[in-house]
mmCIF file of C-alpha atoms in Angstrom:
data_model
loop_
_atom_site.group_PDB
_atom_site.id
_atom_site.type_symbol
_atom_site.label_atom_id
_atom_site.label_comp_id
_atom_site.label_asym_id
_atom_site.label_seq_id
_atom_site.Cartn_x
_atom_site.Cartn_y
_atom_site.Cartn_z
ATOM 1 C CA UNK A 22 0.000 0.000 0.000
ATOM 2 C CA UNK A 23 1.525 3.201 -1.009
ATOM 3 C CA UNK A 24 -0.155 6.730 -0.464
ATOM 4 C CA UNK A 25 -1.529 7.190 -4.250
ATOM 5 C CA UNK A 26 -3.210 3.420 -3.330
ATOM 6 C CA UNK A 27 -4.082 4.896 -0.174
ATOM 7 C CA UNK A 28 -6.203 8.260 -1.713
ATOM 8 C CA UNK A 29 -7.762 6.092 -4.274
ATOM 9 C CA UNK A 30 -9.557 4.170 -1.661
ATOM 10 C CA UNK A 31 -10.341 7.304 0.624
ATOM 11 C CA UNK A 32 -11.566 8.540 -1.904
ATOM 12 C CA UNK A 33 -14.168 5.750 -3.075
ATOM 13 C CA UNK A 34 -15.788 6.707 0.409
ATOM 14 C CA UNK A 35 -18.492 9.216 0.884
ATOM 15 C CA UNK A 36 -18.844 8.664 4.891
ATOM 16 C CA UNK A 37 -16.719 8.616 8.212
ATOM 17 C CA UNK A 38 -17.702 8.049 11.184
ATOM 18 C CA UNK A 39 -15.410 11.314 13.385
ATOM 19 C CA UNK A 40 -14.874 11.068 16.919
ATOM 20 C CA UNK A 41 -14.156 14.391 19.611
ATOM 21 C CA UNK A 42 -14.045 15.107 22.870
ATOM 22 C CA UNK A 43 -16.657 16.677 25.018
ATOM 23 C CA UNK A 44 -15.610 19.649 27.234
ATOM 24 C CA UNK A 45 -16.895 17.357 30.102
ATOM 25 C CA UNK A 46 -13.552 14.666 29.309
ATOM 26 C CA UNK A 47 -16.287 12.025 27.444
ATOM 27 C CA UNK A 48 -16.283 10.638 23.968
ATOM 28 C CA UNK A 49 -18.536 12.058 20.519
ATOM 29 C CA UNK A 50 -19.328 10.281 17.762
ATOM 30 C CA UNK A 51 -21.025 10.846 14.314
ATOM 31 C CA UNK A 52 -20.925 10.246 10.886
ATOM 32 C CA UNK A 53 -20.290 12.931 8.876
ATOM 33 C CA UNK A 54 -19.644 13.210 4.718
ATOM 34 C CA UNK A 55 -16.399 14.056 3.267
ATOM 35 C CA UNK A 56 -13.859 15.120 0.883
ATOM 36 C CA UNK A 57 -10.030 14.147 0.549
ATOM 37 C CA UNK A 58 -7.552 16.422 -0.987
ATOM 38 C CA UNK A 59 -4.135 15.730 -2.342
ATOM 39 C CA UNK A 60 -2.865 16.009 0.810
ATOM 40 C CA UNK A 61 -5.131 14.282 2.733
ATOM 41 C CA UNK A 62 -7.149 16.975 4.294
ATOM 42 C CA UNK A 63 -10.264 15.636 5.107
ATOM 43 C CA UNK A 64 -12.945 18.422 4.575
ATOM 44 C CA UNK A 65 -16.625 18.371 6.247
ATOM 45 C CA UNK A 66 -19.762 20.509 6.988
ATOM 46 C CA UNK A 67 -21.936 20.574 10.163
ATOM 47 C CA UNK A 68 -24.179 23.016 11.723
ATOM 48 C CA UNK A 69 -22.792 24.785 14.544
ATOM 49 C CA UNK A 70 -25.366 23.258 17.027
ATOM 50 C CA UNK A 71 -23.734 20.118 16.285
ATOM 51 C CA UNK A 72 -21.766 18.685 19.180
ATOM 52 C CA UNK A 73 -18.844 18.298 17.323
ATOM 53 C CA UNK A 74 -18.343 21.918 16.566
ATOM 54 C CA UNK A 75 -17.982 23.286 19.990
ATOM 55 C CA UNK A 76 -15.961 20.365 21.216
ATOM 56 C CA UNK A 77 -13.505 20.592 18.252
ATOM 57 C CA UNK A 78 -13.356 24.446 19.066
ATOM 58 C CA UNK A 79 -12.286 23.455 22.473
ATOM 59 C CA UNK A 80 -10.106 20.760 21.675
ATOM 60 C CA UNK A 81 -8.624 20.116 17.786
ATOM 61 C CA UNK A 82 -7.877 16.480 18.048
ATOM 62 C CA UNK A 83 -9.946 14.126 16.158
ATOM 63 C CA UNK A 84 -10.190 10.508 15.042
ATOM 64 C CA UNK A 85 -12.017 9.212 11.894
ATOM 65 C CA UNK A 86 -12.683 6.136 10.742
ATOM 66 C CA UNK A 87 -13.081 5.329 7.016
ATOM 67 C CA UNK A 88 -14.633 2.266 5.198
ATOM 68 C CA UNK A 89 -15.617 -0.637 6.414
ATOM 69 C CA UNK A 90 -19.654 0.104 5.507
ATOM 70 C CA UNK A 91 -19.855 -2.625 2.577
ATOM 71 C CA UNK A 92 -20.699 -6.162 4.062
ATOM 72 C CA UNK A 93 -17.722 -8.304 3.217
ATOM 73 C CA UNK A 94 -15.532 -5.447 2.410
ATOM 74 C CA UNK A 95 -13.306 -5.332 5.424
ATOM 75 C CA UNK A 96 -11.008 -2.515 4.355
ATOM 76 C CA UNK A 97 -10.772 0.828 7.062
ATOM 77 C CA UNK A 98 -8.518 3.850 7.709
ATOM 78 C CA UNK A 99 -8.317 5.014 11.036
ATOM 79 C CA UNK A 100 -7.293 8.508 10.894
ATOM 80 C CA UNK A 101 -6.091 10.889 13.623
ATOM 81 C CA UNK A 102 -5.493 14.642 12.908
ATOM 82 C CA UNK A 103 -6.164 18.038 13.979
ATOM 83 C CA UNK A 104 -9.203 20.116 13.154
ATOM 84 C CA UNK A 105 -9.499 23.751 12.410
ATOM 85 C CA UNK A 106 -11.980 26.069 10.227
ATOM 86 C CA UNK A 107 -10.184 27.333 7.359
ATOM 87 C CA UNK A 108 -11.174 30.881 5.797
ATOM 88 C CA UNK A 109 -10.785 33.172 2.683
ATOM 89 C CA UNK A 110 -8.826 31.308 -0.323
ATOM 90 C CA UNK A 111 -8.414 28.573 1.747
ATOM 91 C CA UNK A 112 -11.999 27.933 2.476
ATOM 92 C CA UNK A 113 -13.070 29.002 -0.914
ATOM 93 C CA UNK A 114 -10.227 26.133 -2.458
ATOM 94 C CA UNK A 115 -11.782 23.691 -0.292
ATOM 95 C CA UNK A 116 -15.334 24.301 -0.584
ATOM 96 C CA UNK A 117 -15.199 23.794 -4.299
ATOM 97 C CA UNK A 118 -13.741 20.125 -4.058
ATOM 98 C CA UNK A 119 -16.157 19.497 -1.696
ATOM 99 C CA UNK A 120 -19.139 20.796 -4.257
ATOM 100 C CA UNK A 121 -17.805 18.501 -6.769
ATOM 101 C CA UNK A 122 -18.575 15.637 -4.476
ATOM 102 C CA UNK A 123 -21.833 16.870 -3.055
ATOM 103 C CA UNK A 124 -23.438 19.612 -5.129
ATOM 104 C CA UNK A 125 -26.054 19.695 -3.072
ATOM 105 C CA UNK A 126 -23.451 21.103 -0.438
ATOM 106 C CA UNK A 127 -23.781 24.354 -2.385
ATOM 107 C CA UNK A 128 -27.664 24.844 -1.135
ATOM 108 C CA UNK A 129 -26.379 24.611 2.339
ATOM 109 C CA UNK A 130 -23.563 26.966 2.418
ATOM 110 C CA UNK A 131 -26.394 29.730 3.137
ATOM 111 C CA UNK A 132 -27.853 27.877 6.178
ATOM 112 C CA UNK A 133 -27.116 30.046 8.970
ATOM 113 C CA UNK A 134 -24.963 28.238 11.240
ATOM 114 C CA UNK A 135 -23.048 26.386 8.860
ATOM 115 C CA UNK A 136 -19.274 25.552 9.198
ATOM 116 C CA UNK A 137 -16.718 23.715 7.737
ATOM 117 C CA UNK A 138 -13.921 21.496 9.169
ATOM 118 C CA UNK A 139 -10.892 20.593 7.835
ATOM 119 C CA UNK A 140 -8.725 17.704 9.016
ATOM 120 C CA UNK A 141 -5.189 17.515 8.324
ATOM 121 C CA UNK A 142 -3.730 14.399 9.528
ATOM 122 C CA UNK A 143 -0.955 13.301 11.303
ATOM 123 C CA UNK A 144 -1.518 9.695 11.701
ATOM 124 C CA UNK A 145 -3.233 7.021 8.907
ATOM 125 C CA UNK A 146 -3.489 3.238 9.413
ATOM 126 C CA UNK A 147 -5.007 1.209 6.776
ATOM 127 C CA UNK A 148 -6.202 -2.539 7.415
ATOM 128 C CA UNK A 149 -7.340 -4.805 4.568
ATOM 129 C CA UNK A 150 -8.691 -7.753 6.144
ATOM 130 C CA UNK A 151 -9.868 -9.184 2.869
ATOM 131 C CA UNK A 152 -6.139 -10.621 2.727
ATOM 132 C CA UNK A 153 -4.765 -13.300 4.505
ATOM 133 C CA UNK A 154 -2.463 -12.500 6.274
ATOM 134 C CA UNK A 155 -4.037 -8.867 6.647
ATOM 135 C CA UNK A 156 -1.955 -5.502 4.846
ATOM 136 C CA UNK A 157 -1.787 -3.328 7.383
ATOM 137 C CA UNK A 158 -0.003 0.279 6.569
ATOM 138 C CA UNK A 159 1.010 2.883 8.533
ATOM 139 C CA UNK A 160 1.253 6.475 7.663
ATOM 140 C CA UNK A 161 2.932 10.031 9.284
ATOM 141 C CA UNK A 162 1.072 12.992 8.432
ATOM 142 C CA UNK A 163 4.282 14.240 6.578
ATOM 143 C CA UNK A 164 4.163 10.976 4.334
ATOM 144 C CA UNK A 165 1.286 11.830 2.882
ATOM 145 C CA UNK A 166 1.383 14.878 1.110
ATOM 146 C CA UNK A 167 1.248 15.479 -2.232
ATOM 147 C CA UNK A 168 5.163 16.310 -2.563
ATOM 148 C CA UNK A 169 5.962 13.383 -0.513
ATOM 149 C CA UNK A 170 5.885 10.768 -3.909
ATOM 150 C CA UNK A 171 3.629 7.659 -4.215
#
């Protein structure tokens, strides 16, 4: 498994399941929909009301995990990063991947309320389980940007 290997199958998913800490110590979870750059940003939308907003705002860290939603498929990333809310060319850069992928994400950029989160990582495992003996690859956030090769 190489990194180019590694974005093709990130990007044949649509949903994560992201994980964040409560102000109160305890564990979050939801799925959310999402985008993969080059570099392995991972880019979402939620409403501000969402738990995940205010507890990312507090605290950065995050966890997704990828794949692993097809029966018989048993193929995940875990993914560990840090969160923040990009803005201005950055945003506007990001946004427009993520409108590629979900058009309908366009409608909902005037909901009032609405923010976007973007991952970068800093940690990447990757488990196939359909092999025997499993491929299991790990990954530093450095490794997998765009400049760092295949």
């Amino acid at each position: 498994m190489n990194r180019v290997e590694l974005l093709e199958f990130v990007r044949s998913q649509t949903l994560a399941v992201q994980a964040s800490v409560a102000p109160s110590g305890g564990p979050q979870a939801a799925v959310v929909a999402f985008v993969v750059t080059d570099d392995f940003e991972i880019l979402f939308d939620a409403l501000d009301t969402a738990r995940k907003i205010p507890n990312l705002r507090n605290n950065p860290r995050i966890a997704l995990v990828i794949g692993g939603l097809i029966q018989g498929d048993e193929r995940t990333v875990q993914y560990e990063g840090v969160a923040d809310e990009p803005r201005g060319a950055q945003l506007e850069r990001l946004k427009e991947i993520y409108f590629a992928r979900f058009p309908e994400g366009r409608d909902r950029q005037t909901w009032p309320g609405i923010v976007y989160v973007r991952v970068r990582p800093r940690w990447v495992r990757y488990s196939d389980y359909n092999r025997r003996p499993p491929e299991i690859a790990v990954f530093k956030g450095e490794q997998l940007r765009a400049s760092a090769g295949p």
